[in-house]
Coordinates of N, CA and C in Angstrom, one line a residue:
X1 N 24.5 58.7 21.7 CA 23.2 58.1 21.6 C 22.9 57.4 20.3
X2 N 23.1 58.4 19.3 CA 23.4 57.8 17.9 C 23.6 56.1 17.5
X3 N 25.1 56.4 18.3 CA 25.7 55.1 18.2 C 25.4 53.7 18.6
X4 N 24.9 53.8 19.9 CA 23.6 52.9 20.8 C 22.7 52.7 19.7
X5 N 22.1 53.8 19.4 CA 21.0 52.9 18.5 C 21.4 52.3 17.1
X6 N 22.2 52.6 16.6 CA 22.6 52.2 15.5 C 23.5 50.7 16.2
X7 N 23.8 50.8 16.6 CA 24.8 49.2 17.4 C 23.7 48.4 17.4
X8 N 22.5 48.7 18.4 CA 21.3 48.1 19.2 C 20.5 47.3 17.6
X9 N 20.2 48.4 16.7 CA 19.4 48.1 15.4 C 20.7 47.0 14.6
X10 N 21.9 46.9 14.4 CA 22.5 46.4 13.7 C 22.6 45.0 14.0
X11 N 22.5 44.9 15.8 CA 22.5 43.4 16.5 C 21.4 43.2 16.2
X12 N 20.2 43.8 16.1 CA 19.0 43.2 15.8 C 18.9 42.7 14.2
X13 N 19.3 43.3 13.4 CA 19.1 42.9 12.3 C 20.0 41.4 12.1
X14 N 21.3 41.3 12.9 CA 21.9 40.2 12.4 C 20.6 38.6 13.3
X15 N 20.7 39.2 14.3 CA 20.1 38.1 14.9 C 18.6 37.7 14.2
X16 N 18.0 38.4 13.4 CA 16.7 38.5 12.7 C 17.2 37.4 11.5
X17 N 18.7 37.4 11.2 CA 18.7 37.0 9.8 C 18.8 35.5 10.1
X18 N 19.7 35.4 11.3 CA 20.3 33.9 11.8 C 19.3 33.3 12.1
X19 N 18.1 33.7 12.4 CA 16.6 33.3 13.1 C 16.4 32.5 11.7
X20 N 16.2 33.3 10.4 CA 15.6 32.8 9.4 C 16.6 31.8 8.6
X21 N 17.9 31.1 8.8 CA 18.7 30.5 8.1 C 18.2 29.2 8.7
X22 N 17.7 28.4 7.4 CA 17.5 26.9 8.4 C 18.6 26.2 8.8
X23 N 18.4 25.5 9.6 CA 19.5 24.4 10.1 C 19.2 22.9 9.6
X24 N 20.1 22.6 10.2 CA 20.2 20.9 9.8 C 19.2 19.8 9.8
X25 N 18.4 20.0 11.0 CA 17.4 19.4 11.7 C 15.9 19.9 11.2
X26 N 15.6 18.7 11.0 CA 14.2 18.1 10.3 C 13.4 17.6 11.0
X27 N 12.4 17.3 10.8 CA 11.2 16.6 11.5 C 9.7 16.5 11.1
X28 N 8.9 15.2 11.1 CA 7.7 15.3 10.9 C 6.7 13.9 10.8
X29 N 5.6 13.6 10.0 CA 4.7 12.9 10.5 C 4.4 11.9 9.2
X30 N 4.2 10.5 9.5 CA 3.8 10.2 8.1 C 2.7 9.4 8.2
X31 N 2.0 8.7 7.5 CA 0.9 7.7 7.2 C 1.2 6.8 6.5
X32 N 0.2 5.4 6.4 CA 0.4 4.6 5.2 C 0.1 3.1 5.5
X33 N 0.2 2.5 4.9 CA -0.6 1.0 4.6 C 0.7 -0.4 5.2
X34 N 0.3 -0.7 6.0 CA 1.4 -1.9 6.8 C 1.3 -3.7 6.1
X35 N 1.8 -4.3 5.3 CA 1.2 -6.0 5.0 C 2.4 -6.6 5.8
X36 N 1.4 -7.9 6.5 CA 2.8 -8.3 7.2 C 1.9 -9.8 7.1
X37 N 3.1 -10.7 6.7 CA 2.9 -11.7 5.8 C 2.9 -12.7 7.2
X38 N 3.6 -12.6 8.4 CA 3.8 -13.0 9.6 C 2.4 -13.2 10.4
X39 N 1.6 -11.9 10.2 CA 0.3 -11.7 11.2 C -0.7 -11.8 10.5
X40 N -0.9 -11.8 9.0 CA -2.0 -11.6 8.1 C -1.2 -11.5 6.8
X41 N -1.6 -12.4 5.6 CA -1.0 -12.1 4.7 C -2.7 -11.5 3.9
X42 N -3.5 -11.2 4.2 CA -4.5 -10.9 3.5 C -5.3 -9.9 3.7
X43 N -4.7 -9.2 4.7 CA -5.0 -7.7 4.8 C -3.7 -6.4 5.1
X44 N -4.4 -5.3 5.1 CA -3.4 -4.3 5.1 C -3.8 -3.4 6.2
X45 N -3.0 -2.7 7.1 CA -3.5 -2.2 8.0 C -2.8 -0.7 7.8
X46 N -3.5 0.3 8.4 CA -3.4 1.5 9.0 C -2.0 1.9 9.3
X47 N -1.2 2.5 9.1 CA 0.2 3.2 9.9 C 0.1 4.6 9.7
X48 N 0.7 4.9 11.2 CA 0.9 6.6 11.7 C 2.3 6.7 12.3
X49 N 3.0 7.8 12.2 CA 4.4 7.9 13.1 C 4.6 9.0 12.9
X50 N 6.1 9.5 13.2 CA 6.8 10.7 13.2 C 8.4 10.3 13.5
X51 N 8.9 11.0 12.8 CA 10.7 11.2 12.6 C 11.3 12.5 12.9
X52 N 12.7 12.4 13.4 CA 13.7 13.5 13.5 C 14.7 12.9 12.9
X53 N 15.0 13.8 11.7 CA 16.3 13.8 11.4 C 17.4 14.9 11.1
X54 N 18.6 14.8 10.9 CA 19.4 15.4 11.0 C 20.4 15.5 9.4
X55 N 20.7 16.3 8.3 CA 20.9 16.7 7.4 C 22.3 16.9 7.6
X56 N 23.4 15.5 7.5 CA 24.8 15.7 7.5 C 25.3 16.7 6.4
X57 N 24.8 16.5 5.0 CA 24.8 17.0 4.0 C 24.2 17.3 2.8
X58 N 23.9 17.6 1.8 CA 22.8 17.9 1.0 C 22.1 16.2 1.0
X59 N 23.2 15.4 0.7 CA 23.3 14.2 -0.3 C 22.7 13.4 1.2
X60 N 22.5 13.5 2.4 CA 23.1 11.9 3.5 C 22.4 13.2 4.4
X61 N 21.7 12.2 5.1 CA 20.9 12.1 6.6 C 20.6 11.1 7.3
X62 N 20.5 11.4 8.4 CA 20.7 10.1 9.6 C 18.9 10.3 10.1
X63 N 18.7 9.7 10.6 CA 16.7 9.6 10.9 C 16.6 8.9 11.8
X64 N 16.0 9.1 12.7 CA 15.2 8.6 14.4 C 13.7 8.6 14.1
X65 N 12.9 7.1 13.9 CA 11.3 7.4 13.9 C 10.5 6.3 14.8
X66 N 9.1 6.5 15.0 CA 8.7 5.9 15.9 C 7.2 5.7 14.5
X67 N 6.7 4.3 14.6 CA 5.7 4.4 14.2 C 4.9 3.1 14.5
X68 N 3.3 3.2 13.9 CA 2.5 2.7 14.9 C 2.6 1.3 13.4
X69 N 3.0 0.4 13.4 CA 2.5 -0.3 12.2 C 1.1 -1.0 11.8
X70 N 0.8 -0.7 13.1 CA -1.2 -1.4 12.8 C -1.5 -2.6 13.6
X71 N -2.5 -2.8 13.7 CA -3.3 -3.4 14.5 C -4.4 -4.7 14.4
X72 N -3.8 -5.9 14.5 CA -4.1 -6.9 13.5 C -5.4 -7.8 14.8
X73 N -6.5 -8.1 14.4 CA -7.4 -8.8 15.4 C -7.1 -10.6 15.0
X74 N -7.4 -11.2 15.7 CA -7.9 -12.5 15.8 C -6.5 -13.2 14.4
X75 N -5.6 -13.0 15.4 CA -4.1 -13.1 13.9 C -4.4 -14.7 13.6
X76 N -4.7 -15.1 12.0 CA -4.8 -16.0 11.9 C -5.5 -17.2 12.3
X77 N -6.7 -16.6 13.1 CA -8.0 -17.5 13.4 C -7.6 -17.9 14.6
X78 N -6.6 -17.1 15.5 CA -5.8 -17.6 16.8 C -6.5 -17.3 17.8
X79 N -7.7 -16.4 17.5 CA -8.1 -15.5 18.9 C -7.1 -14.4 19.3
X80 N -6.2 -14.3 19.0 CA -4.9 -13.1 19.4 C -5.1 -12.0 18.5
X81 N -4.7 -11.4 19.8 CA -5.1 -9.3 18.7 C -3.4 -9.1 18.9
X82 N -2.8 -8.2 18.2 CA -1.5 -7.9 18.0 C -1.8 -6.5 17.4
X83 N -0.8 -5.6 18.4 CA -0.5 -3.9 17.8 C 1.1 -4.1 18.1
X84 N 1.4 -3.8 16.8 CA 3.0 -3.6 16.3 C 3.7 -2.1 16.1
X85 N 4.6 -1.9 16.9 CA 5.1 -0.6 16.7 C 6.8 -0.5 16.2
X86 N 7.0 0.5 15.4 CA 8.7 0.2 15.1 C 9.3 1.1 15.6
X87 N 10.4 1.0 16.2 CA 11.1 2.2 15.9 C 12.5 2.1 15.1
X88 N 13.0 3.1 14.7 CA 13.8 2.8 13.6 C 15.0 3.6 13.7
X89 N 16.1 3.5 13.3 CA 17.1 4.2 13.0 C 17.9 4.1 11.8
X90 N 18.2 5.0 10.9 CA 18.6 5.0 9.6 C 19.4 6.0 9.1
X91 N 20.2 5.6 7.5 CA 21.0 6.8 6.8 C 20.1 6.4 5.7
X92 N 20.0 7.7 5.1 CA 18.9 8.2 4.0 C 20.1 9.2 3.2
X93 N 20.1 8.9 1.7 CA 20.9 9.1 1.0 C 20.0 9.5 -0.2
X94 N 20.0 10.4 -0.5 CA 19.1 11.4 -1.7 C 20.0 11.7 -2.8
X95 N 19.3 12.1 -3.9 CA 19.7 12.4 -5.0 C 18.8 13.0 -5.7
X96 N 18.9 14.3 -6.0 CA 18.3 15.3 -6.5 C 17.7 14.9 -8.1
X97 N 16.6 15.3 -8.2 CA 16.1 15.2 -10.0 C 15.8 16.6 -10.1
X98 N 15.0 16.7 -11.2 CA 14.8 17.9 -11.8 C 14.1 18.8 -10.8
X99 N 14.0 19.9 -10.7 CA 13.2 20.9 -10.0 C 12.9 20.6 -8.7
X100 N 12.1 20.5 -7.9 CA 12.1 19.6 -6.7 C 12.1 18.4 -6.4
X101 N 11.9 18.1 -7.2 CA 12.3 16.2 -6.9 C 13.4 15.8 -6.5
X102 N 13.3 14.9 -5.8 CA 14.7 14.0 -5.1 C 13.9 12.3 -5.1
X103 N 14.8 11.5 -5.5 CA 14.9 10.1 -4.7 C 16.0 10.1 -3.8
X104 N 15.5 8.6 -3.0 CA 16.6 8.3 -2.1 C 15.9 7.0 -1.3
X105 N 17.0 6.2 -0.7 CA 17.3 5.0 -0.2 C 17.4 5.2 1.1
X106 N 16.6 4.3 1.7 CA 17.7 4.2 3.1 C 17.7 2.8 3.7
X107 N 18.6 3.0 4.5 CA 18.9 1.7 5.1 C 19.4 1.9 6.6
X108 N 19.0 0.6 7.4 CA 19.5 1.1 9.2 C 19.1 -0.1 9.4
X109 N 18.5 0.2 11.0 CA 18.2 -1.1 12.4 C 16.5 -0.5 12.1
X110 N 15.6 -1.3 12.4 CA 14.4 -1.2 13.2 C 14.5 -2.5 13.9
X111 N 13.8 -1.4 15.0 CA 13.0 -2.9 16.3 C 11.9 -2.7 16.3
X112 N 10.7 -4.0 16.5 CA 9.4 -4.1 16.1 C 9.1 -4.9 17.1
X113 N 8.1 -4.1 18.3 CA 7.7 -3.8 19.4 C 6.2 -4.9 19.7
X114 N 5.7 -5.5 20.5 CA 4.1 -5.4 20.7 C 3.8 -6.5 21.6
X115 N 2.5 -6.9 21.4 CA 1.6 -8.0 22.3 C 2.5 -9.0 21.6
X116 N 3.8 -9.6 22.4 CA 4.3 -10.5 22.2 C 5.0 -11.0 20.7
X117 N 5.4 -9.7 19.9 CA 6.0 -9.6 18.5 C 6.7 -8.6 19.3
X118 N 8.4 -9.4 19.2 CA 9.5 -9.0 19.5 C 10.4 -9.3 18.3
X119 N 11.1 -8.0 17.5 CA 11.8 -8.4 16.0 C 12.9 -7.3 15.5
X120 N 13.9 -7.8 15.7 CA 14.7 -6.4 15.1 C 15.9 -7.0 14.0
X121 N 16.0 -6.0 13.2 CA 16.7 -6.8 12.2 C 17.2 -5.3 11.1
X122 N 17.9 -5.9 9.8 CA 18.1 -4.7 8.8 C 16.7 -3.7 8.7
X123 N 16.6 -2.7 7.9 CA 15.7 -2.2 7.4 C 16.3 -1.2 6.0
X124 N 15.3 -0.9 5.2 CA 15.2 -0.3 3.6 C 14.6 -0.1 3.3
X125 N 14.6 1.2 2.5 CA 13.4 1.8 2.0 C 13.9 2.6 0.9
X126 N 12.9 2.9 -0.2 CA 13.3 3.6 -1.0 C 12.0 4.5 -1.3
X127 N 12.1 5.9 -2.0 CA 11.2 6.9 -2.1 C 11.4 8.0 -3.1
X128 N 10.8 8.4 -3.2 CA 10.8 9.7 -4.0 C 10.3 10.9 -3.0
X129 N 11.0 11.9 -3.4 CA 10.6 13.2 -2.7 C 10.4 14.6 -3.0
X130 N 9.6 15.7 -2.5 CA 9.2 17.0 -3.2 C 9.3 18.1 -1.9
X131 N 10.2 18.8 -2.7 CA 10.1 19.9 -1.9 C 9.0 21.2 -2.1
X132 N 8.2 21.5 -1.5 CA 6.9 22.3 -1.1 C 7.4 23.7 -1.6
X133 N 8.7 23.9 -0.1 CA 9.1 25.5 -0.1 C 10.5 24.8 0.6
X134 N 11.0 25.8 0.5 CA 12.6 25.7 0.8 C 12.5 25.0 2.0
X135 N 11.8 25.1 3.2 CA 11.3 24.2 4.8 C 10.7 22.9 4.9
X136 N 10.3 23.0 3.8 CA 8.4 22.0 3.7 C 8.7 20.8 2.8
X137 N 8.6 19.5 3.1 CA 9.0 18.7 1.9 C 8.0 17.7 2.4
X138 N 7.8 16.8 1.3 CA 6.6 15.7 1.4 C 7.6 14.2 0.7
X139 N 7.1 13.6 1.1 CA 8.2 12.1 0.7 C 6.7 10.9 0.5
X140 N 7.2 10.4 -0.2 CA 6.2 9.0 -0.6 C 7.3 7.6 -1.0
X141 N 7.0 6.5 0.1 CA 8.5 6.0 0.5 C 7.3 4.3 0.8
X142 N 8.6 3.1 0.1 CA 8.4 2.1 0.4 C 9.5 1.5 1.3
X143 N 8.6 1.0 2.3 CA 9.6 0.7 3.9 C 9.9 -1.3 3.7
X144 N 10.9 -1.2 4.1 CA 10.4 -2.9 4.8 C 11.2 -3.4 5.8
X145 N 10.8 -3.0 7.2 CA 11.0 -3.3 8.7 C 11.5 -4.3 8.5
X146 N 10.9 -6.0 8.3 CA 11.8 -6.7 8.4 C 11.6 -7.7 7.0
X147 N 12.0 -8.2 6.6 CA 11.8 -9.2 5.0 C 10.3 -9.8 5.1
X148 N 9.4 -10.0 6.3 CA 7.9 -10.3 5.8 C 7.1 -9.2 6.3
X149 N 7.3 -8.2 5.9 CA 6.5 -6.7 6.5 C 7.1 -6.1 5.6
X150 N 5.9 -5.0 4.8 CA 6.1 -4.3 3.9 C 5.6 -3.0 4.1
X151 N 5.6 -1.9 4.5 CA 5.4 -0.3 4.5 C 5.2 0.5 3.6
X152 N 4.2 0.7 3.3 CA 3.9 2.2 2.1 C 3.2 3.5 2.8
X153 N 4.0 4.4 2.5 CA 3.3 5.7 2.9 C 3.7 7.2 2.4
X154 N 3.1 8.1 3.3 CA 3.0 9.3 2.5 C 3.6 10.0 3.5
X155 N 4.7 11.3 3.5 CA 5.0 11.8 5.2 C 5.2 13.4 4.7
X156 N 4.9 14.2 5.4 CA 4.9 15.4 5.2 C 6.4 16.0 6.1
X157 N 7.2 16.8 6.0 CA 8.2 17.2 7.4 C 8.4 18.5 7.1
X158 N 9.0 18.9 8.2 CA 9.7 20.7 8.3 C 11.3 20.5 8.8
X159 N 11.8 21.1 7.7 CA 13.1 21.9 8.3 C 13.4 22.7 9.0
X160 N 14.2 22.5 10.1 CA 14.1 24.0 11.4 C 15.0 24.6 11.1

């Protein structure tokens, strides 16, 4: 009987530990300010999204995101309203600074979605980043979907 319970408590504790080891995979939400020299060069609009990425190695991650780029009215005295969305695919390459801080670059594909704005091409961005807690990191990152569209924002994520 002894031994049951001591086996039963032993699998429990391993499996308790493996629960708490994070893994590779990331995820989370960002905001921030859209100019796009194409739809309006004299305003700035609104951006929302969210990302999954995956953590090849400390240094290099690959990223899946979806975001809303903003919502431009009467583009250019045209009468036309335009809502632009991206989605994106990318490697993100970090480099650690002092204490929590990281920069890092990235570069990939977006395609840029909407009321008749169809656009895919390179993409880059570069940022700085802070880690919270060992799970929790915040990033503040300049995007540029495609060479007349510029992205700035702020994005919060979790490590699973």
């Amino acid at each position: 009987m002894f031994k049951k319970i001591a086996a039963a408590a032993a699998l429990t504790l391993l499996a308790s530990s493996s629960f708490a080891a994070p893994t590779s995979f990331y995820g989370g939400v960002d905001v921030g300010s859209t100019k796009s020299d194409v739809l309006d060069n004299n305003s700035n609009k609104v951006s929302y999204g969210a990302f999954l990425g995956y953590d090849v190695n400390e240094n290099v991650a690959v990223e899946l995101g979806y975001r809303r780029l903003g919502q431009w009215d009467n583009v250019r005295g045209s009468g036309y309203d335009a809502t632009v969305n991206q989605t994106h695919l990318s490697v993100v390459g970090s480099v650690p600074l002092k204490d929590q801080f990281s920069v890092f670059a990235r570069v990939g594909y977006s395609k840029l979605n909407g009321d008749d704005v169809n656009n895919s091409g390179a993409l880059y961005g570069v940022g700085l980043g802070y880690n919270f807690a060992p799970n929790v990191f915040g990033r503040v990152e300049v995007q540029k979907p495609t060479n007349l569209t510029t992205n700035v924002g702020v994005s919060v994520g979790y490590k699973f």
